[in-house]
XYZ file of C-alpha atoms in Angstrom:
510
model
C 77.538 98.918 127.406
C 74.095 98.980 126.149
C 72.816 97.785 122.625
C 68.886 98.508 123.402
C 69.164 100.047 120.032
C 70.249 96.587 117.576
C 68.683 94.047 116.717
C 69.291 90.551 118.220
C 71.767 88.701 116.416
C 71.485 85.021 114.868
C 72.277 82.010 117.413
C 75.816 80.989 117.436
C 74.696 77.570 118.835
C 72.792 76.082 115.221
C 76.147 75.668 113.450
C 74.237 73.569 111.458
C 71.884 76.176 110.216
C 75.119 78.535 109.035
C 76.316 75.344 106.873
C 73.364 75.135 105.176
C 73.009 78.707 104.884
C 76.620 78.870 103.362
C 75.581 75.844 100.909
C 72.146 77.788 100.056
C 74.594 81.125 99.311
C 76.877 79.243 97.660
C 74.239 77.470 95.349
C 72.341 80.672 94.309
C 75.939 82.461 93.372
C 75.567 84.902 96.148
C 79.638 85.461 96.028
C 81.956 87.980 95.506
C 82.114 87.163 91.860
C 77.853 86.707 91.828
C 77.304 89.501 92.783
C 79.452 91.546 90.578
C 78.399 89.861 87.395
C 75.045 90.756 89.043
C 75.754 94.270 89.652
C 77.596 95.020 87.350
C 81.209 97.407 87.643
C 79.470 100.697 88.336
C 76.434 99.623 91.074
C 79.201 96.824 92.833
C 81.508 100.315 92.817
C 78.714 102.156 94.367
C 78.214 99.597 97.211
C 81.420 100.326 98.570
C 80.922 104.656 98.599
C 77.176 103.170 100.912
C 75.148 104.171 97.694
C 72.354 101.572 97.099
C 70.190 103.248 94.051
C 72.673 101.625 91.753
C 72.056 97.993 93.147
C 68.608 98.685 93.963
C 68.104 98.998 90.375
C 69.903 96.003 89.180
C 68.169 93.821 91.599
C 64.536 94.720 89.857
C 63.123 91.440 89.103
C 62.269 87.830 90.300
C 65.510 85.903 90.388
C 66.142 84.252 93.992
C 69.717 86.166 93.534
C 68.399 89.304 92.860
C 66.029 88.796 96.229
C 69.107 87.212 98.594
C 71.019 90.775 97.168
C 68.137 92.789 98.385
C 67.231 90.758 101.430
C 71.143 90.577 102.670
C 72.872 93.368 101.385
C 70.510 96.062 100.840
C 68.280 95.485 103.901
C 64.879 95.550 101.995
C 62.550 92.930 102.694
C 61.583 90.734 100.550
C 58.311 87.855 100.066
C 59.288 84.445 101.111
C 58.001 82.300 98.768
C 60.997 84.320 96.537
C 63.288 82.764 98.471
C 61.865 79.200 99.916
C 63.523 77.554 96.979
C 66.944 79.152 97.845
C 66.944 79.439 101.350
C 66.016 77.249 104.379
C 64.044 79.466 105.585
C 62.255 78.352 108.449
C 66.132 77.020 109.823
C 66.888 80.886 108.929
C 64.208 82.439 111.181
C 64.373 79.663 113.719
C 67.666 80.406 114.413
C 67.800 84.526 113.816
C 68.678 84.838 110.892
C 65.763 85.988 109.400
C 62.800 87.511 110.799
C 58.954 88.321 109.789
C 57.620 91.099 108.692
C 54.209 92.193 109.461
C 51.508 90.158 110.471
C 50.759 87.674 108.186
C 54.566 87.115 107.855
C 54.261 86.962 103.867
C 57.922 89.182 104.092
C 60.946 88.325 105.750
C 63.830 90.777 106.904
C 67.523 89.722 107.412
C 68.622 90.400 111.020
C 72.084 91.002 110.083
C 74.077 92.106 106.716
C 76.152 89.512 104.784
C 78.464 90.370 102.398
C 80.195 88.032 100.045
C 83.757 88.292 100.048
C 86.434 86.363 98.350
C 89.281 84.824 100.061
C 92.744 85.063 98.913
C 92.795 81.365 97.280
C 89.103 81.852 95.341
C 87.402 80.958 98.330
C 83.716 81.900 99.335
C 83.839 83.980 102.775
C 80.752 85.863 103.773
C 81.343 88.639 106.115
C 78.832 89.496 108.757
C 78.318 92.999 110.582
C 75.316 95.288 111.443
C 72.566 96.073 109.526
C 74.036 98.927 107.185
C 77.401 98.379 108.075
C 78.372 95.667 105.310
C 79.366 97.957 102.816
C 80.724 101.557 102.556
C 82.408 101.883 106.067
C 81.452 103.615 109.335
C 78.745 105.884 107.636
C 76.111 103.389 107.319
C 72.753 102.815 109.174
C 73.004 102.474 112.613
C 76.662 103.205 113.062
C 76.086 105.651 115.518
C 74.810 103.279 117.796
C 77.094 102.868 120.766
C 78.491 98.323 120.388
C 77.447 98.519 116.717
C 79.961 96.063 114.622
C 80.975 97.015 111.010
C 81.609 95.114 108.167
C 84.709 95.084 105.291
C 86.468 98.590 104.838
C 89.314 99.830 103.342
C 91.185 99.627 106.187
C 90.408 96.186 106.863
C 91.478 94.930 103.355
C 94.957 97.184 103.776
C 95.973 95.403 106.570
C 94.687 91.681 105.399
C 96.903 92.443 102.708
C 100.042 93.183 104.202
C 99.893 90.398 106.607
C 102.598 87.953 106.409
C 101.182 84.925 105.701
C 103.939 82.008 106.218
C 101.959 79.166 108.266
C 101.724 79.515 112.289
C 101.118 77.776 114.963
C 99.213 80.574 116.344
C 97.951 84.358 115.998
C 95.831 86.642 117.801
C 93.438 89.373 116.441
C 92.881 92.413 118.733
C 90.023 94.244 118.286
C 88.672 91.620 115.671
C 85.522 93.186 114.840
C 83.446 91.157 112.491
C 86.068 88.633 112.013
C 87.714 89.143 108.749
C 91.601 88.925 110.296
C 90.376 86.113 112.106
C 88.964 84.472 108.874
C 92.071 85.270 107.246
C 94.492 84.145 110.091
C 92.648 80.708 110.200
C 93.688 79.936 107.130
C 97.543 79.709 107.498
C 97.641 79.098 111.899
C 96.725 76.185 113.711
C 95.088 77.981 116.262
C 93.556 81.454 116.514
C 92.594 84.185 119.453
C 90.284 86.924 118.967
C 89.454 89.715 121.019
C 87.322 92.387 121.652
C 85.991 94.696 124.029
C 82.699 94.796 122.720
C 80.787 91.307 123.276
C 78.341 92.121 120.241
C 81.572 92.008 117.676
C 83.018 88.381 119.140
C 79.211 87.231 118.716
C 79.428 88.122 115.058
C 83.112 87.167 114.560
C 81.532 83.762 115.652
C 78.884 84.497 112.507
C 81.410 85.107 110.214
C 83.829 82.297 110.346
C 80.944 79.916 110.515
C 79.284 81.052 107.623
C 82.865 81.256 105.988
C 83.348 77.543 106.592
C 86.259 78.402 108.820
C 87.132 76.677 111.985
C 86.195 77.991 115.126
C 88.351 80.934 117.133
C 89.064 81.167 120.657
C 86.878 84.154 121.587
C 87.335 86.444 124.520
C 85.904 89.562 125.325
C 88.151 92.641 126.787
C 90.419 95.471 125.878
C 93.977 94.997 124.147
C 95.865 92.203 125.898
C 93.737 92.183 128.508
C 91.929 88.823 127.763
C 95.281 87.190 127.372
C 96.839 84.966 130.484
C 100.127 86.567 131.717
C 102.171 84.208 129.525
C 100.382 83.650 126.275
C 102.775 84.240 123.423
C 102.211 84.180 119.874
C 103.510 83.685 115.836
C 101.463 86.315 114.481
C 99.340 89.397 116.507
C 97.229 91.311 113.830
C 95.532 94.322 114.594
C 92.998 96.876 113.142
C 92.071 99.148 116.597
C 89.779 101.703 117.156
C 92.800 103.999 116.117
C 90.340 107.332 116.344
C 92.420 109.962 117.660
C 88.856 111.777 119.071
C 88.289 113.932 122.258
C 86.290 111.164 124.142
C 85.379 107.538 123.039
C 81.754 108.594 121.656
C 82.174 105.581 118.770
C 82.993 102.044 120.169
C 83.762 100.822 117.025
C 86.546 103.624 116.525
C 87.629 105.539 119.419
C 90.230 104.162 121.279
C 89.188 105.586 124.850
C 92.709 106.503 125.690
C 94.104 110.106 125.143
C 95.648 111.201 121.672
C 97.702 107.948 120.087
C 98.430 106.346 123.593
C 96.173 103.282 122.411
C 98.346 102.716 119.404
C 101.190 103.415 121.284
C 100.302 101.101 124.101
C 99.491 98.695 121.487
C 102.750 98.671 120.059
C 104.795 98.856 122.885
C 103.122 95.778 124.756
C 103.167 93.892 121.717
C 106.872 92.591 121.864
C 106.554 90.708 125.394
C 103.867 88.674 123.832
C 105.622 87.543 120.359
C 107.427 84.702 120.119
C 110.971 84.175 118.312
C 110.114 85.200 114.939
C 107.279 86.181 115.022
C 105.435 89.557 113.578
C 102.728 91.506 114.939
C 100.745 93.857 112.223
C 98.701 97.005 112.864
C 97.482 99.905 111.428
C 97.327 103.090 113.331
C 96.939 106.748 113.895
C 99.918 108.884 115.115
C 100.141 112.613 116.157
C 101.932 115.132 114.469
C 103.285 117.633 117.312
C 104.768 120.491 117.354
C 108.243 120.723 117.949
C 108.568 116.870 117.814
C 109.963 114.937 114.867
C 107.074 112.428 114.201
C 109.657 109.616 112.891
C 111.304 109.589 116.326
C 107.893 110.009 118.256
C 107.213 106.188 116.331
C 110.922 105.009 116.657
C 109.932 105.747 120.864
C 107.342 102.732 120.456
C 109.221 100.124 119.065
C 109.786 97.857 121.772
C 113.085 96.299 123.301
C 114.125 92.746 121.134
C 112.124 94.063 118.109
C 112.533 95.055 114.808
C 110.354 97.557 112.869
C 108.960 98.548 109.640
C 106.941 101.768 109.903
C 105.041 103.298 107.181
C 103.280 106.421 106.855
C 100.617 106.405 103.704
C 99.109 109.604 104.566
C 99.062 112.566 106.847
C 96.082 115.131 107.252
C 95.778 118.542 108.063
C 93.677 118.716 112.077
C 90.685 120.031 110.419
C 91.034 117.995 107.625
C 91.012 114.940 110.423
C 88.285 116.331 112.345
C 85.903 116.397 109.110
C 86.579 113.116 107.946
C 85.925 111.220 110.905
C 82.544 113.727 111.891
C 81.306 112.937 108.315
C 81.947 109.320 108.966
C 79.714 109.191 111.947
C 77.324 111.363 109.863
C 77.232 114.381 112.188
C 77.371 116.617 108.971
C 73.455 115.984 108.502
C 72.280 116.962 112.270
C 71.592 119.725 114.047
C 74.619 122.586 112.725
C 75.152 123.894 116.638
C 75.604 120.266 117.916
C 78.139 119.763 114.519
C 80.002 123.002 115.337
C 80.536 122.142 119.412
C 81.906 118.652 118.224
C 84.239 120.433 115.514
C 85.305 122.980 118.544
C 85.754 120.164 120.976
C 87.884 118.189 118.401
C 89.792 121.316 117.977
C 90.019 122.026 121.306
C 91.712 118.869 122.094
C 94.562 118.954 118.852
C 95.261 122.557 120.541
C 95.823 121.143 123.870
C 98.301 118.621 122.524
C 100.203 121.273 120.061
C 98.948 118.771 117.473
C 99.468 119.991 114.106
C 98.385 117.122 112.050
C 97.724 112.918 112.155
C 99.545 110.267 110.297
C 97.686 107.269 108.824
C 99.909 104.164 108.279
C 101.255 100.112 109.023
C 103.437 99.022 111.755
C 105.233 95.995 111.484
C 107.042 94.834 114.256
C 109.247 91.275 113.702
C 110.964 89.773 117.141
C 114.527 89.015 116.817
C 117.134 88.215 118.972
C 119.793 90.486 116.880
C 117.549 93.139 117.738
C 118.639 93.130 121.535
C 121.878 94.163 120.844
C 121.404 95.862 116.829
C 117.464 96.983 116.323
C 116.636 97.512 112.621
C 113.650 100.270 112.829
C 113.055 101.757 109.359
C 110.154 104.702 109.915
C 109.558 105.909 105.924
C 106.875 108.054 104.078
C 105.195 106.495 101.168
C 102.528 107.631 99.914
C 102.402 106.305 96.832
C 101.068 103.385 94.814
C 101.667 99.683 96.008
C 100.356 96.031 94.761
C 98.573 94.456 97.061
C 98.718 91.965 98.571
C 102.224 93.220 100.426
C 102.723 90.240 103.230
C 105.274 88.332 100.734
C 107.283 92.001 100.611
C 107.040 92.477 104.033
C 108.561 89.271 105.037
C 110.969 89.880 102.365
C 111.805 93.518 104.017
C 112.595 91.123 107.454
C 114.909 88.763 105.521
C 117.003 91.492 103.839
C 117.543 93.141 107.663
C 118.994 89.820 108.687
C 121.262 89.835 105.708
C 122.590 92.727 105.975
C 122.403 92.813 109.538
C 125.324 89.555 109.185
C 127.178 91.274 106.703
C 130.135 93.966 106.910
C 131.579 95.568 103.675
C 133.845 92.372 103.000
C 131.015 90.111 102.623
C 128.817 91.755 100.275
C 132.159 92.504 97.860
C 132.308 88.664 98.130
C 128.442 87.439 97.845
C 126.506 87.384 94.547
C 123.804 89.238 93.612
C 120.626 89.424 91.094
C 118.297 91.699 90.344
C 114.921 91.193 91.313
C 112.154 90.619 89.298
C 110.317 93.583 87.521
C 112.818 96.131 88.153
C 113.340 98.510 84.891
C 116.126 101.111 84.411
C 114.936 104.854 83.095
C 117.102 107.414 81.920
C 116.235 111.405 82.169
C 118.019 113.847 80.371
C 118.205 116.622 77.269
C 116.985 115.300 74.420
C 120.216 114.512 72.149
C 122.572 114.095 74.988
C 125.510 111.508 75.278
C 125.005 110.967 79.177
C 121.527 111.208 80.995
C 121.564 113.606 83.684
C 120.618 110.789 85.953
C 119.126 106.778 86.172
C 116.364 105.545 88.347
C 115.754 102.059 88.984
C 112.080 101.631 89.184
C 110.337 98.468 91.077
C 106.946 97.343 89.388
C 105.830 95.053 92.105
C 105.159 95.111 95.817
C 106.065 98.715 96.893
C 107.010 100.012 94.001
C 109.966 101.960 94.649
C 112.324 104.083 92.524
C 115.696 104.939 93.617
C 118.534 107.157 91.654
C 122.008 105.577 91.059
C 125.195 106.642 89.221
C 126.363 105.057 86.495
C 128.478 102.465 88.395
C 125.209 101.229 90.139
C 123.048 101.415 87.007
C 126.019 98.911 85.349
C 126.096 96.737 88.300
C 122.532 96.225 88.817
C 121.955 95.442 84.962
C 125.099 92.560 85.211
C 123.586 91.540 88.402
C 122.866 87.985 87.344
C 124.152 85.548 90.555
C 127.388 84.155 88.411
C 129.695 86.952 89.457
C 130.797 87.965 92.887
C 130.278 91.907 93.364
C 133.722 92.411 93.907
C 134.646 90.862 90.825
C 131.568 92.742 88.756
C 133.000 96.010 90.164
C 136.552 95.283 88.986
C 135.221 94.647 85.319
C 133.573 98.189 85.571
C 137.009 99.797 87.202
C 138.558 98.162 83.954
C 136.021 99.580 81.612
C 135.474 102.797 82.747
C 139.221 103.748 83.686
C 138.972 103.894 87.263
C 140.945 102.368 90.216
C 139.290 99.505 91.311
C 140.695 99.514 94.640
C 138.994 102.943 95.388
C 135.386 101.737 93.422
C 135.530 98.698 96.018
C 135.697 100.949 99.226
C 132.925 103.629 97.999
C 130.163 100.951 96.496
C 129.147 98.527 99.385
C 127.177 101.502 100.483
C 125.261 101.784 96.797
C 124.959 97.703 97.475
C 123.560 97.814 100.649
C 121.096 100.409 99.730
C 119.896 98.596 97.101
C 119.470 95.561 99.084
C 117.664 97.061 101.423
C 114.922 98.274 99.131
C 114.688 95.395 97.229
C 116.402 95.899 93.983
C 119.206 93.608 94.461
C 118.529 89.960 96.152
C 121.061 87.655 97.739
C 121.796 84.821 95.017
C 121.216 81.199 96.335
């Protein structure tokens, strides 16, 4: 793999240098929250679509913030003596971080981009990546040079946020990029992998979480599982892969090299041999829509043996619709038309091949559990709607409920207690002016956000749902009030109960 085309990177070997660059940051306010009181709403906004007139203009003037803004975000070089009182700067260029510009090295360029980014507790993280690749995704400068490393995406943020985040003793990042699961994972594990088939991104993973003030990873380089000895297990496996479903691997960074979703499929599959008891492993991924194959069952085929999953699709695109997206990202759209067209053609080409109609965008949770030898739990759902981030608290939640109801026939959830969980509100649609609605939806306002119909039995025994009463003895009170035999309201509920557990409405009283 060559990287002729980027720059060299900053030495991994001054530690000392990235502390006191991190203090130096710190000190001028070049954070997350800096830089949008800085900014401003609109120009921080713009930053993230790769627009840079916006911040460009805020950054007029002589303020040492305004200059690190320029110097690390926007690439512009900037005079020295702006920054000398800020910045060690001779540390900075000693050590790659900065370089001259010009002869008579008045200027100074950053070597790399840094973007502030705040960690889930307030903290200050600074994420490294490419020149042009700190903001805005795949389409900045540069990214179509083959190794180069981006920075903090959407995707990346998804899938920090549904990560379960209970403490560890270890996880593993595949595919780690420019470190921000890693950063994330070190947080809450006692010890953490990352890999990566592209040497450049472990270099600036490195970068990342020493800038971040996080501890040091255990770096290897190679592809998937690769870099792992034949019996490392682990608590947590996150992964954001080069999920691409392209014809080729043109894009390091995004094309996973194998053919249509076998490298998220592979991923999945080998994941389960390498969990430990308990533990989850996280990814996001691309999945083929095909014809004549139901897509839900195509994902229940990856789930491997003595796991549980969660699988949700947020989105599914059209194959043209696909094809544009991810040509625009690598900013084909502004070359030579004949060269765009035979790419379109070839990405065709390949979705014809494959009978591939369209290409689902979504999270796979996987949680091992000895239950699921014998009794798998694998939900596969569309949602593409709304949710609060972050989602690892539901997630692990989702786990917990499986277990419960996994353990519990018809008789024991007529005999446990139940509440209703926090947030949930009842709605009622019908006529104007009538005495019964036609029907009531329980609506979640946390986490995933859910809404679910129920008759007018469930609607009365979620509302009474407090944890004193059994539900067996809650449904009897409603047989009483509502005139019907309570014996026959027992057998049909447990299945309204059970639904509702499983999505969250009801929880298990202590």
């Amino acid at each position: 793999m060559s990287h002729s085309k980027l720059p060299s990177l900053p030495s991994v070997d001054r530690p000392d240098v990235a502390a006191r660059l991190r203090a130096a940051l710190i000190g001028a306010d070049f954070t997350a929250d800096g830089l949008l009181d800085l900014l401003g709403a609109s120009a921080y906004a713009a930053l993230a679509r790769s627009e840079v007139v916006p911040a460009l203009r805020a950054t007029r003037g002589e303020s040492a913030l305004k200059a690190l803004v320029r110097l690390f975000l926007l690439q512009q070089p900037v005079a020295r003596a702006r920054v000398e009182d800020a910045l060690p700067v001779d540390a900075c260029v000693d050590s790659g971080w900065l370089v001259p510009v010009g002869d008579s090295s008045d200027d100074i360029a950053a070597t790399v981009d840094v973007r502030p980014y705040g960690g889930p507790d307030g903290e200050d993280w600074f994420i490294v990546s490419d020149l042009g690749c700190a903001v805005g995704g795949a389409g900045g400068v540069g990214s179509k040079d083959e190794g180069v490393v981006l920075g903090v995406g959407g995707a990346s943020t998804t899938l920090a946020g549904i990560t379960v985040r209970t403490p560890v003793g270890s996880a593993l990042d595949l595919g780690t990029g420019s470190g921000i699961q890693a950063l994330h994972a070190a947080q809450h594990a006692t010890r953490v992998t990352a890999t990566d088939l592209n040497p450049r991104a472990l270099h600036i993973t490195a970068l990342t979480l020493a800038l971040s003030g996080a501890p040091a990873a255990d770096l290897r380089q190679g592809s998937l599982f690769e870099p792992l000895a034949d019996d490392e297990t682990y608590d947590l496996i996150v992964s954001n892969p080069p999920f691409v479903i392209s014809p080729g691997a043109r894009l390091t960074y995004r094309d996973g090299g194998m053919g249509g979703d076998d490298l998220c499929r592979t991923l999945v599959q080998r994941a389960g041999e390498r969990l430990n008891e308990g533990g989850f492993a996280q990814f996001l991924a691309n999945w083929q829509h095909v014809a004549g194959e139901d897509w839900q069952e195509r994902l229940r085929s990856w789930v491997p043996r003595g796991c549980d999953a969660w699988i949700v699709q947020r989105e599914v695109q059209d194959v043209t619709q696909y094809a544009e997206l991810w040509l625009r990202d690598a900013g084909d759209h502004r070359g030579d038309p004949a060269e765009y067209q035979a790419r379109y053609d070839a990405w065709l080409d390949e979705f014809e091949a494959r009978k591939v109609k369209g290409v689902g965008f979504g999270w796979i949770t996987l949680r091992k559990s000895a239950a699921a030898d014998d009794e798998p739990s694998v939900t596969v759902e569309e949602w593409p709607h709304p949710v609060e981030q972050p989602l690892g608290e539901t997630v692990r939640a989702h786990f917990a409920r499986v277990d419960y109801l996994r353990a519990s026939d018809d008789a024991a959830l007529l005999g446990a207690h139940f509440r209703l969980a926090s947030e949930v509100v009842q709605e009622q649609v019908g006529l104007p002016g009538a005495e019964d609605p036609e029907h009531v939806v329980l609506r979640q306002n946390r986490g995933m956000r859910r809404a679910t119909k129920v008759d007018t039995v469930g609607a009365g025994f979620a509302g009474v749902c407090d944890g004193s009463l059994s539900a067996g003895r809650i449904l009897d009170a409603i047989a009483q009030l509502v005139g019907e035999d309570a014996v026959a309201l027992r057998d049909r509920t447990p299945a309204q109960i059970r639904l509702l557990v499983e999505q969250g409405f009801l929880e298990p009283a202590p």
